[in-house]
Amino acid sequence: MLPILKEYRTNKAENTPKQTIGPFKTDVSVYKAPPKSGLRIRWVGHSSLLIEIDGKRILTDPVWSDRVSFSSFFGPKRFFQPPLALTDLPKLDAIIISHDHYDHLDKNTIKFFADKTIPFYCSLGVGRHLEKWGIEQNFITEMDWGDSVLIGDDCVVTATPARHFSGRGIFGRNETLWSSFVIRGKKHKIFFGADSGWFPGFEEIGQAFGPFDLTMLEIGAYGKYWPDIHMGPDNASNAHLALKGNLMMPIHWGTFNLAPHAWYEPIERLLNYAAEKNITLFVPTLGEPTEVKPLVSDWWKKYL
């Protein structure tokens, strides 16, 4: 902890944008028609993704609150307002929760779904949080690594390993599981990495389930002294290659100040690594439902 605290104290990077980002708004009527390709994604921010895959709509790690903290008065604050109101969400087939950290499991957002009949799929132990916040037990399925569930009759979600940790405070560390997820529709196969440091498991997942049409991998919230829990752009691009991915979508950046690096540094570094390693990126504009194809929108550059 001492080196980490020193790293924060001496940090002079632009952790928070100097100018207001957004607002990001798009027409929700787009959901009246399915994506032509069968695969469309709206990046809500951080690890919150509205995924449309082969006729199914899946929401991952939904966080709509202003802060990712145990308090609404202090803690990391969002750089921009969510580009889509919870009340404007289209009909969902499933919600995936990777682990119980505040920036992935948001109490107030979960409470919004308490009276809805939407299945939740989460890592082992996380279900108790959901149930406490109003989600009925019969809508919660906890998953161990290797477990698979069927959404509808043609979409399979499999929980796969990750290298991370869990807990929502000083106490209760690592009492619940953390996971990544393989999502297989009738036509497309994608990988939602959630949070993870680099580990050989990416190669094993790639061998067992790859190749993937798209990998969604975290590139932000890294630091010199904690490479085992967050990859950063270099190792995230290595993970994409190990997973046998076609397109790589960077997530977990540009939304909260969670580490001693400039808010835009992860994506700028990833662009360089992608060029060096011959990786094709999918970087849509925040909040914009986008068919998955080679794309770098450069939306962040107008705020530098």
CSV table of C-alpha atoms in Angstrom, one decimal:
chain,number,residue,atom,x,y,z
A,1,MET,CA,0.0,0.0,0.0
A,2,LEU,CA,2.8,2.5,0.8
A,3,PRO,CA,4.2,2.6,-2.8
A,4,ILE,CA,0.6,2.9,-4.2
A,5,LEU,CA,-0.1,5.8,-1.8
A,6,LYS,CA,3.1,7.5,-2.9
A,7,GLU,CA,2.2,7.0,-6.5
A,8,TYR,CA,-1.1,8.8,-5.9
A,9,ARG,CA,0.5,11.6,-3.9
A,10,THR,CA,3.1,12.4,-6.6
A,11,ASN,CA,0.7,12.0,-9.5
A,12,LYS,CA,0.2,15.0,-11.7
A,13,ALA,CA,-1.7,13.4,-14.6
A,14,GLU,CA,-5.1,14.8,-15.8
A,15,ASN,CA,-7.1,12.1,-14.0
A,16,THR,CA,-10.3,14.0,-14.4
A,17,PRO,CA,-11.2,15.8,-17.7
A,18,LYS,CA,-10.7,19.6,-17.5
A,19,GLN,CA,-13.9,20.2,-19.4
A,20,THR,CA,-17.3,18.7,-19.1
A,21,ILE,CA,-17.7,15.6,-21.3
A,22,GLY,CA,-21.0,15.1,-23.2
A,23,PRO,CA,-23.9,15.1,-23.0
A,24,PHE,CA,-24.2,12.0,-25.1
A,25,LYS,CA,-27.7,11.3,-26.4
A,26,THR,CA,-29.0,9.0,-29.1
A,27,ASP,CA,-32.5,8.2,-30.5
A,28,VAL,CA,-33.9,5.2,-28.6
A,29,SER,CA,-36.2,4.4,-31.5
A,30,VAL,CA,-33.2,2.6,-33.0
A,31,TYR,CA,-34.3,-0.4,-30.9
A,32,LYS,CA,-37.5,-0.7,-32.9
A,33,ALA,CA,-35.4,-2.6,-35.6
A,34,PRO,CA,-32.8,-5.3,-34.9
A,35,PRO,CA,-29.2,-4.7,-36.1
A,36,LYS,CA,-28.7,-5.8,-39.7
A,37,SER,CA,-25.5,-7.7,-38.8
A,38,GLY,CA,-27.1,-9.3,-35.7
A,39,LEU,CA,-24.5,-7.7,-33.4
A,40,ARG,CA,-24.9,-4.1,-32.1
A,41,ILE,CA,-23.5,-2.5,-28.9
A,42,ARG,CA,-24.2,0.7,-27.0
A,43,TRP,CA,-21.4,1.6,-24.6
A,44,VAL,CA,-23.1,3.3,-21.6
A,45,GLY,CA,-19.7,3.9,-20.0
A,46,HIS,CA,-17.1,1.9,-18.0
A,47,SER,CA,-18.2,-1.8,-18.1
A,48,SER,CA,-21.9,-1.1,-18.7
A,49,LEU,CA,-22.8,-2.4,-22.2
A,50,LEU,CA,-26.1,-2.9,-23.9
A,51,ILE,CA,-25.4,-5.8,-26.2
A,52,GLU,CA,-27.6,-7.0,-29.0
A,53,ILE,CA,-26.5,-10.4,-30.2
A,54,ASP,CA,-28.5,-12.5,-32.6
A,55,GLY,CA,-31.9,-11.4,-31.3
A,56,LYS,CA,-31.0,-11.2,-27.6
A,57,ARG,CA,-30.4,-8.0,-25.5
A,58,ILE,CA,-28.0,-8.3,-22.6
A,59,LEU,CA,-26.9,-5.6,-20.2
A,60,THR,CA,-23.6,-6.0,-18.4
A,61,ASP,CA,-22.5,-4.5,-15.1
A,62,PRO,CA,-25.1,-1.7,-15.1
A,63,VAL,CA,-23.9,1.4,-13.2
A,64,TRP,CA,-26.0,4.6,-13.6
A,65,SER,CA,-25.2,6.3,-10.3
A,66,ASP,CA,-23.1,9.5,-10.1
A,67,ARG,CA,-20.5,7.9,-7.8
A,68,VAL,CA,-19.0,4.4,-7.5
A,69,SER,CA,-18.7,4.4,-3.7
A,70,PHE,CA,-20.5,3.3,-0.5
A,71,SER,CA,-21.6,7.0,-0.3
A,72,SER,CA,-23.4,9.3,-2.7
A,73,PHE,CA,-21.4,12.3,-1.3
A,74,PHE,CA,-17.8,11.2,-2.0
A,75,GLY,CA,-15.8,8.7,-4.0
A,76,PRO,CA,-15.1,8.5,-7.8
A,77,LYS,CA,-17.6,10.5,-9.7
A,78,ARG,CA,-18.7,10.0,-13.3
A,79,PHE,CA,-17.2,12.2,-16.0
A,80,PHE,CA,-20.6,12.4,-17.9
A,81,GLN,CA,-24.2,11.6,-17.3
A,82,PRO,CA,-25.4,8.2,-18.6
A,83,PRO,CA,-26.3,8.6,-22.3
A,84,LEU,CA,-29.4,6.5,-21.8
A,85,ALA,CA,-32.0,6.8,-19.0
A,86,LEU,CA,-32.8,3.5,-17.2
A,87,THR,CA,-36.5,4.2,-18.1
A,88,ASP,CA,-35.5,4.3,-21.8
A,89,LEU,CA,-33.9,0.9,-21.8
A,90,PRO,CA,-35.4,-1.5,-24.4
A,91,LYS,CA,-36.8,-4.9,-23.3
A,92,LEU,CA,-33.9,-7.0,-21.9
A,93,ASP,CA,-33.4,-10.7,-22.0
A,94,ALA,CA,-30.7,-10.8,-19.3
A,95,ILE,CA,-28.4,-8.8,-17.0
A,96,ILE,CA,-24.9,-10.0,-16.3
A,97,ILE,CA,-23.0,-9.0,-13.1
A,98,SER,CA,-19.3,-9.9,-13.2
A,99,HIS,CA,-18.4,-9.1,-9.6
A,100,ASP,CA,-19.4,-7.0,-6.6
A,101,HIS,CA,-17.1,-4.0,-6.8
A,102,TYR,CA,-18.9,-0.6,-6.6
A,103,ASP,CA,-18.0,0.2,-10.2
A,104,HIS,CA,-19.6,-3.0,-11.5
A,105,LEU,CA,-22.4,-3.6,-9.0
A,106,ASP,CA,-24.4,-0.4,-8.3
A,107,LYS,CA,-27.1,-0.6,-5.5
A,108,ASN,CA,-29.3,2.2,-6.9
A,109,THR,CA,-29.3,0.8,-10.4
A,110,ILE,CA,-30.1,-2.7,-9.2
A,111,LYS,CA,-33.1,-1.4,-7.2
A,112,PHE,CA,-34.5,0.0,-10.4
A,113,PHE,CA,-34.9,-3.5,-11.7
A,114,ALA,CA,-36.4,-4.9,-8.5
A,115,ASP,CA,-40.0,-5.0,-9.9
A,116,LYS,CA,-38.9,-6.2,-13.3
A,117,THR,CA,-38.9,-9.8,-14.6
A,118,ILE,CA,-35.4,-9.8,-16.0
A,119,PRO,CA,-33.1,-12.8,-15.3
A,120,PHE,CA,-29.8,-11.9,-13.6
A,121,TYR,CA,-26.7,-14.0,-14.1
A,122,CYS,CA,-23.9,-13.3,-11.7
A,123,SER,CA,-20.7,-14.8,-10.1
A,124,LEU,CA,-21.0,-17.0,-7.0
A,125,GLY,CA,-22.1,-15.1,-3.9
A,126,VAL,CA,-23.1,-11.9,-5.7
A,127,GLY,CA,-26.7,-13.0,-5.6
A,128,ARG,CA,-27.1,-12.1,-2.0
A,129,HIS,CA,-26.6,-8.4,-2.8
A,130,LEU,CA,-29.2,-8.6,-5.6
A,131,GLU,CA,-31.7,-10.3,-3.3
A,132,LYS,CA,-31.1,-7.8,-0.5
A,133,TRP,CA,-31.9,-5.0,-3.0
A,134,GLY,CA,-35.1,-6.4,-4.2
A,135,ILE,CA,-34.4,-8.8,-7.0
A,136,GLU,CA,-36.5,-12.0,-6.5
A,137,GLN,CA,-34.5,-15.1,-5.9
A,138,ASN,CA,-36.1,-17.0,-8.8
A,139,PHE,CA,-34.6,-14.4,-11.2
A,140,ILE,CA,-31.1,-14.8,-9.9
A,141,THR,CA,-28.7,-17.5,-11.2
A,142,GLU,CA,-25.2,-17.6,-9.6
A,143,MET,CA,-22.5,-19.1,-11.8
A,144,ASP,CA,-19.2,-20.7,-11.0
A,145,TRP,CA,-16.4,-20.8,-13.6
A,146,GLY,CA,-17.4,-23.3,-16.3
A,147,ASP,CA,-21.1,-23.0,-15.7
A,148,SER,CA,-23.3,-22.3,-18.7
A,149,VAL,CA,-26.9,-20.9,-18.9
A,150,LEU,CA,-29.3,-20.8,-21.9
A,151,ILE,CA,-31.0,-17.5,-22.7
A,152,GLY,CA,-34.0,-18.3,-24.8
A,153,ASP,CA,-33.3,-21.3,-27.0
A,154,ASP,CA,-30.2,-20.2,-28.9
A,155,CYS,CA,-27.9,-18.0,-26.7
A,156,VAL,CA,-25.4,-19.6,-24.3
A,157,VAL,CA,-23.6,-17.7,-21.6
A,158,THR,CA,-20.6,-19.3,-19.9
A,159,ALA,CA,-18.8,-18.0,-16.9
A,160,THR,CA,-15.0,-18.1,-17.4
A,161,PRO,CA,-12.0,-17.4,-15.1
A,162,ALA,CA,-10.5,-14.0,-14.5
A,163,ARG,CA,-7.7,-12.8,-12.3
A,164,HIS,CA,-9.1,-10.2,-9.9
A,165,PHE,CA,-10.6,-9.9,-6.4
A,166,SER,CA,-13.9,-9.0,-4.7
A,167,GLY,CA,-15.4,-7.2,-1.8
A,168,ARG,CA,-17.3,-3.9,-1.1
A,169,GLY,CA,-15.1,-2.5,1.7
A,170,ILE,CA,-12.4,-3.4,4.2
A,171,PHE,CA,-14.3,-6.5,5.3
A,172,GLY,CA,-15.7,-9.3,3.3
A,173,ARG,CA,-12.7,-9.5,0.9
A,174,ASN,CA,-12.9,-12.3,-1.7
A,175,GLU,CA,-16.0,-13.9,-0.2
A,176,THR,CA,-17.7,-13.7,-3.6
A,177,LEU,CA,-16.4,-14.8,-7.0
A,178,TRP,CA,-15.4,-12.6,-10.0
A,179,SER,CA,-15.8,-13.8,-13.6
A,180,SER,CA,-15.5,-13.1,-17.3
A,181,PHE,CA,-18.1,-14.4,-19.7
A,182,VAL,CA,-18.4,-16.0,-23.1
A,183,ILE,CA,-21.6,-15.1,-24.9
A,184,ARG,CA,-22.6,-17.3,-27.9
A,185,GLY,CA,-25.5,-16.5,-30.1
A,186,LYS,CA,-26.7,-18.5,-33.1
A,187,LYS,CA,-24.3,-16.5,-35.3
A,188,HIS,CA,-21.9,-14.5,-33.2
A,189,LYS,CA,-19.5,-15.3,-30.3
A,190,ILE,CA,-18.2,-12.5,-28.1
A,191,PHE,CA,-16.1,-12.3,-24.9
A,192,PHE,CA,-16.9,-9.9,-22.0
A,193,GLY,CA,-13.7,-9.7,-19.9
A,194,ALA,CA,-15.0,-7.5,-17.0
A,195,ASP,CA,-12.0,-6.9,-14.7
A,196,SER,CA,-8.8,-9.0,-14.8
A,197,GLY,CA,-5.1,-8.9,-14.7
A,198,TRP,CA,-3.1,-10.8,-17.3
A,199,PHE,CA,-3.0,-14.5,-16.7
A,200,PRO,CA,-2.5,-17.7,-18.8
A,201,GLY,CA,-6.2,-18.4,-18.6
A,202,PHE,CA,-6.8,-16.1,-21.6
A,203,GLU,CA,-5.0,-18.5,-23.8
A,204,GLU,CA,-7.0,-21.4,-22.3
A,205,ILE,CA,-10.3,-19.6,-22.9
A,206,GLY,CA,-9.2,-18.8,-26.5
A,207,GLN,CA,-8.4,-22.4,-27.1
A,208,ALA,CA,-11.6,-23.7,-25.6
A,209,PHE,CA,-14.1,-21.1,-27.0
A,210,GLY,CA,-12.3,-19.0,-29.6
A,211,PRO,CA,-12.1,-17.5,-32.0
A,212,PHE,CA,-14.3,-14.5,-31.0
A,213,ASP,CA,-16.0,-12.0,-33.3
A,214,LEU,CA,-15.4,-9.4,-30.6
A,215,THR,CA,-13.5,-9.2,-27.3
A,216,MET,CA,-14.6,-6.5,-24.7
A,217,LEU,CA,-11.6,-5.9,-22.5
A,218,GLU,CA,-10.7,-3.5,-19.8
A,219,ILE,CA,-7.9,-1.0,-20.5
A,220,GLY,CA,-8.2,1.5,-17.7
A,221,ALA,CA,-7.7,1.7,-14.0
A,222,TYR,CA,-4.1,0.3,-14.0
A,223,GLY,CA,-1.1,1.3,-12.0
A,224,LYS,CA,2.6,0.4,-11.7
A,225,TYR,CA,2.1,-1.6,-8.5
A,226,TRP,CA,-1.1,-3.5,-9.3
A,227,PRO,CA,-0.7,-5.3,-12.7
A,228,ASP,CA,-2.2,-8.5,-11.3
A,229,ILE,CA,-5.7,-7.1,-11.0
A,230,HIS,CA,-6.0,-4.7,-14.0
A,231,MET,CA,-4.2,-5.2,-17.3
A,232,GLY,CA,-3.8,-1.8,-18.9
A,233,PRO,CA,-3.7,-1.4,-22.6
A,234,ASP,CA,-0.6,-3.5,-23.3
A,235,ASN,CA,-1.7,-6.7,-21.6
A,236,ALA,CA,-5.3,-6.1,-22.7
A,237,SER,CA,-4.1,-6.2,-26.3
A,238,ASN,CA,-2.1,-9.3,-25.5
A,239,ALA,CA,-5.2,-10.9,-24.0
A,240,HIS,CA,-7.2,-10.1,-27.2
A,241,LEU,CA,-4.6,-12.0,-29.2
A,242,ALA,CA,-4.5,-14.9,-26.7
A,243,LEU,CA,-8.3,-15.1,-26.9
A,244,LYS,CA,-8.1,-15.3,-30.7
A,245,GLY,CA,-10.3,-12.2,-31.1
A,246,ASN,CA,-11.2,-10.6,-34.4
A,247,LEU,CA,-12.2,-7.1,-33.2
A,248,MET,CA,-11.2,-5.6,-29.8
A,249,MET,CA,-13.5,-3.2,-27.9
A,250,PRO,CA,-11.8,-1.3,-25.0
A,251,ILE,CA,-14.0,-0.9,-21.9
A,252,HIS,CA,-13.4,0.2,-18.3
A,253,TRP,CA,-11.9,3.6,-19.2
A,254,GLY,CA,-13.0,7.3,-19.7
A,255,THR,CA,-15.8,7.2,-17.1
A,256,PHE,CA,-14.4,7.3,-13.5
A,257,ASN,CA,-11.1,8.4,-11.9
A,258,LEU,CA,-9.9,5.1,-10.5
A,259,ALA,CA,-6.1,5.1,-11.0
A,260,PRO,CA,-3.1,7.4,-11.3
A,261,HIS,CA,-3.1,7.9,-15.1
A,262,ALA,CA,-4.7,10.5,-17.3
A,263,TRP,CA,-8.3,9.8,-18.1
A,264,TYR,CA,-7.5,9.5,-21.9
A,265,GLU,CA,-4.2,7.7,-21.6
A,266,PRO,CA,-5.6,4.1,-21.8
A,267,ILE,CA,-7.2,4.6,-25.3
A,268,GLU,CA,-4.2,6.7,-26.6
A,269,ARG,CA,-1.8,3.9,-25.6
A,270,LEU,CA,-4.1,1.2,-27.0
A,271,LEU,CA,-4.1,2.9,-30.4
A,272,ASN,CA,-0.3,2.5,-30.5
A,273,TYR,CA,-0.3,-1.1,-29.3
A,274,ALA,CA,-3.0,-2.0,-31.8
A,275,ALA,CA,-0.9,-0.6,-34.6
A,276,GLU,CA,2.2,-2.5,-33.4
A,277,LYS,CA,0.3,-5.8,-32.9
A,278,ASN,CA,-2.0,-5.6,-36.0
A,279,ILE,CA,-5.2,-5.5,-33.9
A,280,THR,CA,-8.4,-4.1,-35.3
A,281,LEU,CA,-10.4,-2.0,-32.9
A,282,PHE,CA,-14.0,-1.3,-32.3
A,283,VAL,CA,-14.3,2.0,-30.5
A,284,PRO,CA,-17.8,3.4,-30.9
A,285,THR,CA,-19.0,6.9,-29.7
A,286,LEU,CA,-20.2,6.8,-26.1
A,287,GLY,CA,-23.9,6.1,-25.9
A,288,GLU,CA,-24.4,5.4,-29.6
A,289,PRO,CA,-25.9,2.0,-30.6
A,290,THR,CA,-23.3,0.8,-33.1
A,291,GLU,CA,-23.1,-2.2,-35.4
A,292,VAL,CA,-19.9,-4.1,-34.7
A,293,LYS,CA,-17.3,-3.4,-37.4
A,294,PRO,CA,-13.8,-1.9,-37.6
A,295,LEU,CA,-14.2,1.6,-36.1
A,296,VAL,CA,-12.3,4.2,-34.1
A,297,SER,CA,-14.6,7.1,-33.4
A,298,ASP,CA,-12.1,9.4,-31.7
A,299,TRP,CA,-14.9,10.9,-29.6
A,300,TRP,CA,-12.6,11.7,-26.6
A,301,LYS,CA,-10.2,13.9,-28.6
A,302,LYS,CA,-12.6,16.9,-28.6
A,303,TYR,CA,-12.3,17.0,-24.8
A,304,LEU,CA,-8.5,17.1,-24.6
